[in-house]
Coordinates of C-alpha atoms in Angstrom, one line a residue:
R1 CA -83.3 8.7 -75.1
D2 CA -84.3 11.1 -72.4
V3 CA -81.7 11.1 -70.2
K4 CA -83.1 13.7 -67.5
T5 CA -86.4 12.3 -67.5
F6 CA -84.7 8.7 -66.5
R7 CA -82.4 10.3 -63.9
K8 CA -85.2 12.2 -62.4
M9 CA -87.4 9.3 -62.4
A10 CA -84.5 7.1 -60.8
E11 CA -84.1 10.3 -58.0
E12 CA -87.6 9.8 -57.4
Q13 CA -87.6 6.2 -56.7
V14 CA -84.3 6.2 -54.7
V15 CA -85.3 8.8 -52.1
A16 CA -88.9 7.4 -52.0
S17 CA -87.7 3.9 -51.1
G18 CA -86.9 5.1 -47.5
R19 CA -83.7 3.1 -47.3
G20 CA -81.8 6.6 -46.3
M21 CA -80.2 7.7 -49.5
S22 CA -80.7 11.6 -49.9
L23 CA -81.0 13.2 -53.4
E24 CA -77.8 14.7 -52.6
L25 CA -76.1 11.9 -52.1
F26 CA -77.8 9.9 -55.0
T27 CA -76.6 12.7 -57.3
H28 CA -73.1 12.8 -55.8
F29 CA -72.9 9.0 -56.5
V30 CA -74.4 9.3 -60.0
D31 CA -72.0 12.2 -60.9
R32 CA -68.7 10.8 -59.8
G33 CA -69.8 7.2 -61.1
G34 CA -70.5 8.8 -64.6
R35 CA -66.9 10.4 -64.6
N36 CA -65.5 7.3 -63.4
M37 CA -66.9 5.3 -66.2
D38 CA -66.4 7.8 -68.6
Q39 CA -62.6 7.8 -67.7
L40 CA -62.5 4.0 -67.6
T41 CA -64.0 4.0 -71.2
D42 CA -61.7 6.4 -72.7
I43 CA -58.6 4.9 -71.3
S44 CA -59.5 1.4 -72.5
T45 CA -61.5 1.5 -75.5
P46 CA -60.6 0.3 -78.1
W47 CA -57.7 -1.7 -76.6
E48 CA -56.4 -5.1 -77.7
P49 CA -53.1 -6.5 -76.8
Q50 CA -50.0 -6.1 -79.1
G51 CA -50.0 -10.2 -79.6
I52 CA -50.4 -13.4 -78.1
F53 CA -49.6 -14.0 -74.6
D54 CA -47.9 -17.5 -74.7
G55 CA -47.1 -17.9 -71.1
E56 CA -49.6 -20.3 -68.7
T57 CA -52.5 -18.2 -67.9
L58 CA -55.1 -19.0 -65.4
L59 CA -58.8 -17.8 -66.2
V60 CA -61.2 -18.1 -63.3
M61 CA -64.7 -17.9 -64.2
A62 CA -68.0 -18.0 -61.9
P63 CA -71.0 -19.9 -62.9
E64 CA -73.6 -17.5 -61.3
S65 CA -72.8 -14.7 -64.0
P66 CA -73.7 -15.9 -67.4
E67 CA -73.0 -12.2 -68.7
F68 CA -69.3 -13.5 -68.8
A69 CA -69.8 -16.8 -70.3
T70 CA -67.8 -15.3 -73.6
C71 CA -64.8 -14.5 -71.4
K72 CA -63.0 -18.1 -72.5
E73 CA -63.6 -17.4 -76.1
V74 CA -62.5 -13.7 -76.0
N75 CA -59.3 -14.3 -73.7
A76 CA -58.3 -17.5 -75.8
Q77 CA -58.0 -15.3 -78.9
F78 CA -54.7 -13.4 -76.8
C79 CA -53.4 -16.5 -74.5
S80 CA -52.3 -19.2 -76.1
N81 CA -51.7 -21.5 -72.8
M82 CA -54.8 -20.4 -71.1
T83 CA -56.2 -23.0 -68.5
P84 CA -60.1 -22.1 -67.7
V85 CA -61.5 -23.3 -64.0
Y86 CA -64.7 -22.7 -62.4
T87 CA -65.2 -21.2 -58.9
I88 CA -68.1 -20.8 -56.8
G89 CA -70.4 -17.9 -56.7
S90 CA -70.6 -15.0 -59.5
H91 CA -68.2 -12.3 -61.1
Y92 CA -68.7 -9.8 -58.4
N93 CA -68.3 -11.9 -55.2
M94 CA -65.7 -14.9 -56.1
M95 CA -62.8 -13.4 -54.3
T96 CA -65.3 -12.7 -51.1
G97 CA -66.8 -14.8 -48.0
Q98 CA -67.2 -18.4 -48.6
Q99 CA -66.2 -18.1 -52.3
G100 CA -62.9 -16.9 -51.4
P101 CA -61.2 -19.9 -50.4
C102 CA -62.7 -22.2 -53.7
T103 CA -60.9 -19.1 -55.8
S104 CA -57.9 -19.2 -53.8
N105 CA -57.4 -23.0 -54.1
A106 CA -58.2 -23.0 -57.6
T107 CA -55.2 -20.5 -57.9
K108 CA -52.9 -22.6 -55.6
I109 CA -53.6 -25.5 -57.8
F110 CA -52.7 -23.5 -60.9
L111 CA -49.7 -22.5 -59.7
S112 CA -48.5 -25.6 -58.1
N113 CA -48.6 -27.1 -61.8
C114 CA -47.0 -24.3 -63.5
G115 CA -43.6 -25.4 -64.9

């Protein structure tokens, strides 16, 4: 992989797009975002829970995010009493806009059914 060439190409396309992002701002976001992702990777990888959680657990899934389709199977390994529900929207917007009330309602129903 040639990261420097890829980054240069991305910089040129972003600046040329005319959407108001300067080269300096793009570089700032890439550098800061890269550091944040490195830190998240360092603190979370490889991580697994120490055991299985037996409490009642709600898993809210979004049908417009097929990239997270395996989350139910993965989380089921660590949660013995999981209730999966689908809300509307995607993983990235299920808590905002018109999707928010649907997600909130699913959470309220789950909580009202908890022992």
